[in-house]
């Protein structure tokens, strides 16, 4: 079966009403993949809802064609739970997604991440704190992840980008839509140097129940969640609760007792969240988890099946795209400092760090003391 057929099978399953991520993942494991699961569902139609049976009997070919057309773009991808570079931190979730639509650099999802969330109607001090923490955490080596919402989310994304680092936005619509609309320009910036991630296929509109589902992915991707300005009924508290249930660190920024948007943060602190005042506190707290994630990624790569040999005469592994080829060419075979590679490639330090991590995991480069890297001959 060709990759194109397998991709279409996945899209059929992802769009099947009533199937859901959990049943899909379980079915894939038991039935031997997407084609096997589709065949089993065809023989056992009673296992589906009426809408699910109707969809598989007569799928909307226009929707599937639209999905395939969206995925045909160079920077678009369907990242499946069966892919070896599916983020391992998501596997610790009680209800992990079966697949993610990614616009931008999917490799960033393997990096250690910190979520920054908070009120949509955040006040000026809250927005300033979001920007300050996001810039410092991004520059300190943590990828800032949020939900592209108005207020704290948008301020955190923008500050990470302004610091020259990538950021990840997990959204509650299809990957081809932007909500709120005012963030179109911000979403474009994120896609160019970071990644926009969605559990929902192209064309999906914003629906209220999508956002708690989106929040669980934000929590799952991150080593910790920082809450800045949140009321007692804020959706940010859902993200924090899900993070705590998944064994992640929860941080909260305190505020004035007279500010209603500080009440949610104070409630979190009362429930055991870590009170923080400086970004350095978060960097120190998450450093062990970041190292553990790196070790898990290396172990996963070592357990992976053998791959076709690298085309080293062309200076690139079989999986790497043109951007990685340019990076390897810029490195040559002598030790190269990160700042020299920034100048040679024009890429940001954050983007380069992500790419170098992937190349290290692929066995293409080796890290050296002094923030230098060298190609493996």
Phi, psi and omega in degrees: 000136182283161177300323180298319178294318179297319179297317179297320178299317178300315181296322175303314182291318181297331180267001182286116180302136175083354183284306175078156185296318184294311180295325180296312180298316179296319180294321178299319181292319185279324188263005173080032176111181186296314181296319179296321179293318178299319179296318180295317179298325177296328179274344182231063184298337181292346180283352181250159171289168178300319179294322179295317178297318181296321180295312182290331177289321183220073182295151178282100184296331179294319178296316179295320178296322177295320177299313182295323178295320178296318182288345181288342179293148187298326184257020178246143182207148166260108181267111187262153182296344178270353178284141184291342177259019171294135187304119183295334181295336178288336182292342179280352180287151175290334180222068184292154176292154177278331181199159179228134171274125186237129172247114183121217186263100181295335180297336180298334183292346176276347183283154175296130188237152171233131179271138173238118184224163180173195188291142173289328179258039183300145178278170184305316178298322178295318177296320179295319178294321177300315180294317182296312181293319182297314181297316182290318181292321178295316179292336180276000174109000177260136177280125181278126180238138178204193190246012177063014178286169175293161175083231186300317181303307182298320180296321180293314177302310184298320182293321177298316179296318180296335177277003179082019182242153177284166177214156181244130176247120175261122190244163182256016176237182171296159184291349180264004182240156180235127177222124000286160185298332182297346183262020179302312181295320178296317179299322178296318177298318180297315182295328183289325182237351180233228181206141171251130190234137178214144173276350188255144183289163179308144178091351182288127180279165177288122176233147189303319186284348178292331190283321170299324177295318176298320183299325181293329178286321175303313179295319183293324180289335192264150173281335179201161181236128175254125179254126180236117181055104179210130174286173185291342178248019183291144173296339178298330179290332174296315178299315180297317179297316179296323178297315179298319179295333180269007178080018179271159174287141175240125179243147179221139178265122181286161178215190180292142177292348179266358183261114179301333180280000173263349186296322179294319178296318180294324177296319178298316179299319177297332180271002175115000176294153182277123176286128180232151177234343183224145178302328182300331178295321180288317179302316180293320183292327185266352182303314179298320179293324178296318178294322178295320178297317178300319179295322179295321178296318179295319179295321178298318180296321180292331179277346185293151177300155179300143182253163173302150182298152178290147174273067189294336176298334177262001176070035182200140174288156185300337184270350192272144182266186186299325181295321177290324176300316180296322178295314180297320177297321180291331181288326189064213180237008175263157176304133184236123175291151182300319182294328177292323179290327175301313180292325183284330185255338185078006179273157179286157177303322180295315179297318179297317180300318178297315181294320180293326175298316179296319179295324177295315179295330178280352182080016182272329180225160177235136177284145179235160176302155178079024179057043178244160181223150179220140177293145177270122183281000000 
